[in-house]
mmCIF file of C-alpha atoms in Angstrom:
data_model
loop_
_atom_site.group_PDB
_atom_site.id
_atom_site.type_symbol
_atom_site.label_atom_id
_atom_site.label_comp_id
_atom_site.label_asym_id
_atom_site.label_seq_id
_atom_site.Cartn_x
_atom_site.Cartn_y
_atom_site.Cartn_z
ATOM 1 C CA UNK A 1 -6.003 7.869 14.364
ATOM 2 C CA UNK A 2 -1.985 8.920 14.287
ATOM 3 C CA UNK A 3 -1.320 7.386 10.812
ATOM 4 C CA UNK A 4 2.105 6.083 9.703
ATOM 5 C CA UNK A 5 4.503 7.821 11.652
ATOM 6 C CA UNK A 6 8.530 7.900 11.166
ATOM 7 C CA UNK A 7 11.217 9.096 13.282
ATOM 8 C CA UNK A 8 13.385 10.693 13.110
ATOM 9 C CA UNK A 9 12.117 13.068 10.157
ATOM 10 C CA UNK A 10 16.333 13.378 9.231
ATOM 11 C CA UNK A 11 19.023 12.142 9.947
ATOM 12 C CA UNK A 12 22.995 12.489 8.849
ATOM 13 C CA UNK A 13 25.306 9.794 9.386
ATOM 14 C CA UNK A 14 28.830 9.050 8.339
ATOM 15 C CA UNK A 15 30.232 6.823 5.873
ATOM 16 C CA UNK A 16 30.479 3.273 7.592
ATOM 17 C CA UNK A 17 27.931 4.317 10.342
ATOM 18 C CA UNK A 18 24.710 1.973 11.219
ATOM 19 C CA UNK A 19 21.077 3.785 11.086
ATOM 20 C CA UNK A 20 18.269 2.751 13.295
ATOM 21 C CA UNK A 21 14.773 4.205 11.550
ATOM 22 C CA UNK A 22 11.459 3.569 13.131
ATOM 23 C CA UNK A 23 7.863 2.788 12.420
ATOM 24 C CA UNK A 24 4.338 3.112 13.815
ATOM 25 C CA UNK A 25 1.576 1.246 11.533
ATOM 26 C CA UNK A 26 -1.696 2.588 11.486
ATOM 27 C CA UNK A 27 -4.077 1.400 13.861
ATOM 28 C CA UNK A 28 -5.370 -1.462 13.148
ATOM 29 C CA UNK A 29 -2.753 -2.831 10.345
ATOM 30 C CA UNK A 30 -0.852 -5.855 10.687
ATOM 31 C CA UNK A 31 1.940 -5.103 7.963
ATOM 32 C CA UNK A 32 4.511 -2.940 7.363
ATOM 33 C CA UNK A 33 6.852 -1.991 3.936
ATOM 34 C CA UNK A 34 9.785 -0.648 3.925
ATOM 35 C CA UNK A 35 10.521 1.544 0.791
ATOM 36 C CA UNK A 36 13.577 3.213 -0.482
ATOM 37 C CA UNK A 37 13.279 6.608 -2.782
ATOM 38 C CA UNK A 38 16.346 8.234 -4.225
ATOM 39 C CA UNK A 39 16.262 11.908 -5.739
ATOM 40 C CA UNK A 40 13.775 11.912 -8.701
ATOM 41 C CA UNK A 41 13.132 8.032 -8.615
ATOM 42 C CA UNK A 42 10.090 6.291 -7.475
ATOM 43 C CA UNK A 43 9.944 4.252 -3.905
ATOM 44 C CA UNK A 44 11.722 0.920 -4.437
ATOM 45 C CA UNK A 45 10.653 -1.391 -2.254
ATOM 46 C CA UNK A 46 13.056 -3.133 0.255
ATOM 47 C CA UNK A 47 11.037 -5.749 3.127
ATOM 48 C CA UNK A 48 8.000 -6.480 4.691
ATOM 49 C CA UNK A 49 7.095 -7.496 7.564
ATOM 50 C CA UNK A 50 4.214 -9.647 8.873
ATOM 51 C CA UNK A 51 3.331 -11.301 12.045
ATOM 52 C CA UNK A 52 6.979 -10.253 13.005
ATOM 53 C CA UNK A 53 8.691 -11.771 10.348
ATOM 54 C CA UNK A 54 10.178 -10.839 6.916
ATOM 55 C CA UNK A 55 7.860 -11.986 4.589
ATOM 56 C CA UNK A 56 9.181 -10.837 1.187
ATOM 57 C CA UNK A 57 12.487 -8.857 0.496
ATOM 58 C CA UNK A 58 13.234 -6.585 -2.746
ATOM 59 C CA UNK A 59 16.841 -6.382 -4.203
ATOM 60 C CA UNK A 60 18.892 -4.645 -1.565
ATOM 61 C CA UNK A 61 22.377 -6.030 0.050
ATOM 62 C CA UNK A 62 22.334 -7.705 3.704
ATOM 63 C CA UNK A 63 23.436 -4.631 5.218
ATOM 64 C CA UNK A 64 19.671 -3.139 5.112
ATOM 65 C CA UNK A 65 18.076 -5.595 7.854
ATOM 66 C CA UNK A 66 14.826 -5.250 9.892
ATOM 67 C CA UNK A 67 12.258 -6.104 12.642
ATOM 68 C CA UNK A 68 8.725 -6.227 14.042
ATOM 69 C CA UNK A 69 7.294 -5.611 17.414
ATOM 70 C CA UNK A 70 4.663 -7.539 19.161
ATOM 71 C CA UNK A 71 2.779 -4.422 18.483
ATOM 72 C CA UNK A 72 3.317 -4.549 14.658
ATOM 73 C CA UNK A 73 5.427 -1.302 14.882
ATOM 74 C CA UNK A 74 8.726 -2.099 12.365
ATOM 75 C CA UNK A 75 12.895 -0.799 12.386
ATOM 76 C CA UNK A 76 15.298 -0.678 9.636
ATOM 77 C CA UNK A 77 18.807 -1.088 10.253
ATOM 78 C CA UNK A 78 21.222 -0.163 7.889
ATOM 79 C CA UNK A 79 24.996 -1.183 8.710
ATOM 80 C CA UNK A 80 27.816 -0.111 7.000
ATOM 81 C CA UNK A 81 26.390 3.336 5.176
ATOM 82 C CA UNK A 82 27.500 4.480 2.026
ATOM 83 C CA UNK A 83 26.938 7.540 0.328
ATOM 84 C CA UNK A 84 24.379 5.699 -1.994
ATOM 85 C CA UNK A 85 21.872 5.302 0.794
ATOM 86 C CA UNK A 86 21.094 9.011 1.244
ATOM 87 C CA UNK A 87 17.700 8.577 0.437
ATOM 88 C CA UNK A 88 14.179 9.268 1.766
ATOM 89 C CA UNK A 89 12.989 6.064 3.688
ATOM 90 C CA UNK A 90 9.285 5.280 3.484
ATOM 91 C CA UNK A 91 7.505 3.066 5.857
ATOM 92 C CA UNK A 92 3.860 1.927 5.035
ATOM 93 C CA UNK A 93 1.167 -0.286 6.588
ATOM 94 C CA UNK A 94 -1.572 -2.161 5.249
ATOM 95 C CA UNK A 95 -3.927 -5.139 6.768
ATOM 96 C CA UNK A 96 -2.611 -7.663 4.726
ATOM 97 C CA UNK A 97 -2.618 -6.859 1.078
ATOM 98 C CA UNK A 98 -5.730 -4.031 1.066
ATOM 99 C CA UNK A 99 -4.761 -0.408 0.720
ATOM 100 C CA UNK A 100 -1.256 1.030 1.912
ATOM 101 C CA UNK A 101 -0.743 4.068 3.749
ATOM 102 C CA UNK A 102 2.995 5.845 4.194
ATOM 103 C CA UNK A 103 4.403 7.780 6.880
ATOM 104 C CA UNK A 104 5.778 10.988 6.305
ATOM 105 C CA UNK A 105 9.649 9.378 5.525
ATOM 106 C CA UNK A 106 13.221 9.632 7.202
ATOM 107 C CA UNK A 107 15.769 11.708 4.496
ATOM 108 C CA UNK A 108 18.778 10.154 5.345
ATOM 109 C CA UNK A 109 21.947 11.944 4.224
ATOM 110 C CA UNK A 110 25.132 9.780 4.835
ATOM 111 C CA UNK A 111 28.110 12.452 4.287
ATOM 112 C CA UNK B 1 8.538 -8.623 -11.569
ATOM 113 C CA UNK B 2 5.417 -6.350 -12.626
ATOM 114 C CA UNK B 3 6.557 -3.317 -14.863
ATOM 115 C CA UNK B 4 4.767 0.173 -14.472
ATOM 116 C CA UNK B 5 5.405 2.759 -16.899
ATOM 117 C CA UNK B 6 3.635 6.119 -16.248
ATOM 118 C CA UNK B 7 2.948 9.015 -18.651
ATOM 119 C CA UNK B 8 3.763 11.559 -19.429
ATOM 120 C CA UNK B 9 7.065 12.135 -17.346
ATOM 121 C CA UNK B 10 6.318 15.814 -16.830
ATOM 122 C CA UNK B 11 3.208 17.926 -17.224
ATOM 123 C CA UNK B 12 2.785 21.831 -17.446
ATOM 124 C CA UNK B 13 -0.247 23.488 -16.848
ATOM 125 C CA UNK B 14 -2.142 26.483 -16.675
ATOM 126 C CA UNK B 15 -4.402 26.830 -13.172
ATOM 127 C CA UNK B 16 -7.762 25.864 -13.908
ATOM 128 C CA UNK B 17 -6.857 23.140 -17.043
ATOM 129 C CA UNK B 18 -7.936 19.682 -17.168
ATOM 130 C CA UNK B 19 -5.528 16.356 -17.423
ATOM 131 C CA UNK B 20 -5.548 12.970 -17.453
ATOM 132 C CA UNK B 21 -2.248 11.016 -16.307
ATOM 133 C CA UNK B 22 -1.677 7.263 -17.617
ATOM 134 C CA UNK B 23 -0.433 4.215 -15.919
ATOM 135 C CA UNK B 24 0.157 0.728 -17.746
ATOM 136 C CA UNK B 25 1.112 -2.536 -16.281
ATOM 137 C CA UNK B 26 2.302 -5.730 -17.289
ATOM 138 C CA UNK B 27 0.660 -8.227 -15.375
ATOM 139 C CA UNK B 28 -2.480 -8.809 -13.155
ATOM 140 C CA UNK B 29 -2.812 -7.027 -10.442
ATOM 141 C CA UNK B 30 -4.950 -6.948 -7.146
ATOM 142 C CA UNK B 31 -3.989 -3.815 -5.674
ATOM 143 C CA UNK B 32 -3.619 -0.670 -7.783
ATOM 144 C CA UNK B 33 -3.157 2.555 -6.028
ATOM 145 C CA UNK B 34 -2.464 6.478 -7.137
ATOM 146 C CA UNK B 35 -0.258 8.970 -4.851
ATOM 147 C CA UNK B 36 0.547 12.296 -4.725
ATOM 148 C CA UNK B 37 3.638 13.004 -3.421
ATOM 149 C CA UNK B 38 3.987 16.408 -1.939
ATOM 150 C CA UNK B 39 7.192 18.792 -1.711
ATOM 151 C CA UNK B 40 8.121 17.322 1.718
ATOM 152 C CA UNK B 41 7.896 13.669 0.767
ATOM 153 C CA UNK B 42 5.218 12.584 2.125
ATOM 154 C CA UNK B 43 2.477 9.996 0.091
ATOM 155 C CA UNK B 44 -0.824 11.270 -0.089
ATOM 156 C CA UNK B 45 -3.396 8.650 -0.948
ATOM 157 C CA UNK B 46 -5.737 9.669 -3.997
ATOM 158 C CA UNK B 47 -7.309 6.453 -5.026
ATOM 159 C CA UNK B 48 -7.318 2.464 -4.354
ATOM 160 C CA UNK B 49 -8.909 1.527 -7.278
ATOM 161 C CA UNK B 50 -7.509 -2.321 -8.936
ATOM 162 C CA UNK B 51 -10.845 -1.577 -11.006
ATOM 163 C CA UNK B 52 -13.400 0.393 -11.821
ATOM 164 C CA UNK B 53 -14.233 4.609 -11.610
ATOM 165 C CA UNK B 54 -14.035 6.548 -8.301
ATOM 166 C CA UNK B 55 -14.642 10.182 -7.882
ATOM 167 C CA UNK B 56 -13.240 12.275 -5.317
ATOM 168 C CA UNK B 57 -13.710 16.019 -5.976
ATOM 169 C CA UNK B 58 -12.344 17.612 -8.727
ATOM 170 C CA UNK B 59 -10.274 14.179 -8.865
ATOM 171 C CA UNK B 60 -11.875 10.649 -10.732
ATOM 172 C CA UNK B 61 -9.887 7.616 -11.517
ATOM 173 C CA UNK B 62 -10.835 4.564 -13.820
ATOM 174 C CA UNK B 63 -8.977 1.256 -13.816
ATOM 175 C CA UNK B 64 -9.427 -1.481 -17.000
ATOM 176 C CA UNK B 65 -7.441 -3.781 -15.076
ATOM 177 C CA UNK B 66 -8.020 -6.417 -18.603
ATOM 178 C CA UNK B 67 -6.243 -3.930 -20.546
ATOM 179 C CA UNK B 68 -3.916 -2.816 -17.894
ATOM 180 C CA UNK B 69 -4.518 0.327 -17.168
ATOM 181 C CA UNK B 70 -5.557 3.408 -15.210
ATOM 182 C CA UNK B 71 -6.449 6.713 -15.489
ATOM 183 C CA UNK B 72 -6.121 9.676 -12.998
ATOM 184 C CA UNK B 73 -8.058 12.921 -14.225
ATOM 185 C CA UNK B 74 -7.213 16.145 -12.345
ATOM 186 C CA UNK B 75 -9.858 19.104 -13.442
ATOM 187 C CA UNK B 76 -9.899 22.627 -13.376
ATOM 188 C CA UNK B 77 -6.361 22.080 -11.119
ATOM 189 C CA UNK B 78 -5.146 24.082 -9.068
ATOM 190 C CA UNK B 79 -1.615 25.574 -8.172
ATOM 191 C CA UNK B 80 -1.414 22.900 -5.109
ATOM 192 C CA UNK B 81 -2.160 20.320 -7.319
ATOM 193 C CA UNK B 82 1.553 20.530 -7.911
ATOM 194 C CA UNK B 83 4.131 17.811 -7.369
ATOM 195 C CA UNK B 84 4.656 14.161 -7.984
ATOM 196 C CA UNK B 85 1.960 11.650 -8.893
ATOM 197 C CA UNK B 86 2.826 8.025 -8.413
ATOM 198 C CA UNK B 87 0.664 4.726 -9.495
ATOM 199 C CA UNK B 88 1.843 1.681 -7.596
ATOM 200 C CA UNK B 89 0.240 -1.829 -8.441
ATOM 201 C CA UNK B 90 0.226 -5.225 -6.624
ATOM 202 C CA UNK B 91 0.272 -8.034 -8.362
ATOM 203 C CA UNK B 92 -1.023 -11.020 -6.381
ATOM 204 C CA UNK B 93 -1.927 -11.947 -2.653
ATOM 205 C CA UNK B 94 0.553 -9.817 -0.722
ATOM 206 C CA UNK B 95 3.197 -8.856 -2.674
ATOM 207 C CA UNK B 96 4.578 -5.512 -1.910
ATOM 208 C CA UNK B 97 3.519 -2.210 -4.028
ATOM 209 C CA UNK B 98 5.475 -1.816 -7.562
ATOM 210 C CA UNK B 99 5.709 2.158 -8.449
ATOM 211 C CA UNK B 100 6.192 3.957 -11.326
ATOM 212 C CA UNK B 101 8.743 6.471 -12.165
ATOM 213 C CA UNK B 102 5.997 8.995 -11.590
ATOM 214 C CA UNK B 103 4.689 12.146 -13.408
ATOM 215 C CA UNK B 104 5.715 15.522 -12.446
ATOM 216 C CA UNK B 105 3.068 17.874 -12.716
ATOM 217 C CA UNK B 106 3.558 21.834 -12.261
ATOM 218 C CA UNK B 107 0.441 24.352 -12.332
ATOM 219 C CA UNK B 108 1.494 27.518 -12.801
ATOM 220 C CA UNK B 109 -1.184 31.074 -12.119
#
């Protein structure tokens, strides 16, 4: 079993860019967290997905938008960057609402 | 929302001590799980405990989930033992994980 896996690992971008960041659940999961951790801060959740829909969304603009695949794997789009969203992205995956696992994360840096 | 506080913020300790990081909640919860984060980012999974005592090796956890709490107890630690540890709780049915700001913990030889 891969685990949660991420890509890319990093990333830079420039102001006003858009960001694609990807997702692979862990086998057998259904749903999949988005979660965003700035320097010396703990995750802060942003969506989830379930069944290919958003299910439940934390307290970040419209800019930060997402999907699910058929085959539960998840993206996070990000339009318009701003220097406040360099952050480490976390993805995570869970069947239903029983223990989460995270990938390894996407450190953004938006120069 | 659920609040999590964590203490304490930061830990020093000498390789082969004993400690015992706290996590309190406000609410209920259904889902309560410890991390460690390690020095590239990535969550390591230590415990899913919303109640009761697991033991994992020289780590144990205990959850009173009607005094809204939990425990994480790290002996005789170890120099890798180093980094951030995170408790995250759920509150009800699926809602998404709520972390705290986490306790740095540094073992030094």
């Amino acid at each position: 079993d891969a685990g949660v896996t991420q890509s890319p690992t990093h990333l830079i971008k420039t102001r006003g860019q858009q960001v694609t960041l990807r997702c692979s659940p862990k086998s057998g999961h259904d749903t999949v967290s988005w979660y965003q951790q700035a320097l010396g801060q703990g995750p802060q959740f942003i969506f989830q997905y379930y069944e290919e829909e958003e299910r439940q969304r934390g307290n970040f603009p419209d800019r930060f938008s997402g999907h699910q695949f058929p085959n539960y794997s998840s993206e996070l789009n990000v339009n318009a960057l701003l220097l406040g969203d360099s952050a480490l992205y976390l993805c995570a995956s869970s069947l239903g609402a029983r223990e989460a696992f995270f990938g390894q994360g996407t450190r953004l840096t938006v120069v | 929302g659920i609040q999590v506080e964590q203490s304490p913020p930061d830990l020093i300790l000498q390789e082969g001590a004993n400690s015992t990081l706290r996590c309190n909640f406000s609410d209920s919860v259904n889902n309560l799980q410890w991390f460690h984060q390690n020095p590239w980012g990535q969550l390591i999974n230590l415990f899913y405990i919303p109640s009761g005592t697991k033991q994992n090796g020289r780590l144990s956890a205990t959850t009173v989930a009607t005094e809204r709490y939990s425990l994480l107890y790290i002996s005789s630690s170890q120099t890798t033992d180093s980094g951030v540890y995170f408790c995250a709780v759920g509150s009800s049915g699926n809602t998404p994980l709520v972390f705290g700001k986490g306790t740095r913990l540094s073992v030094i030889a």
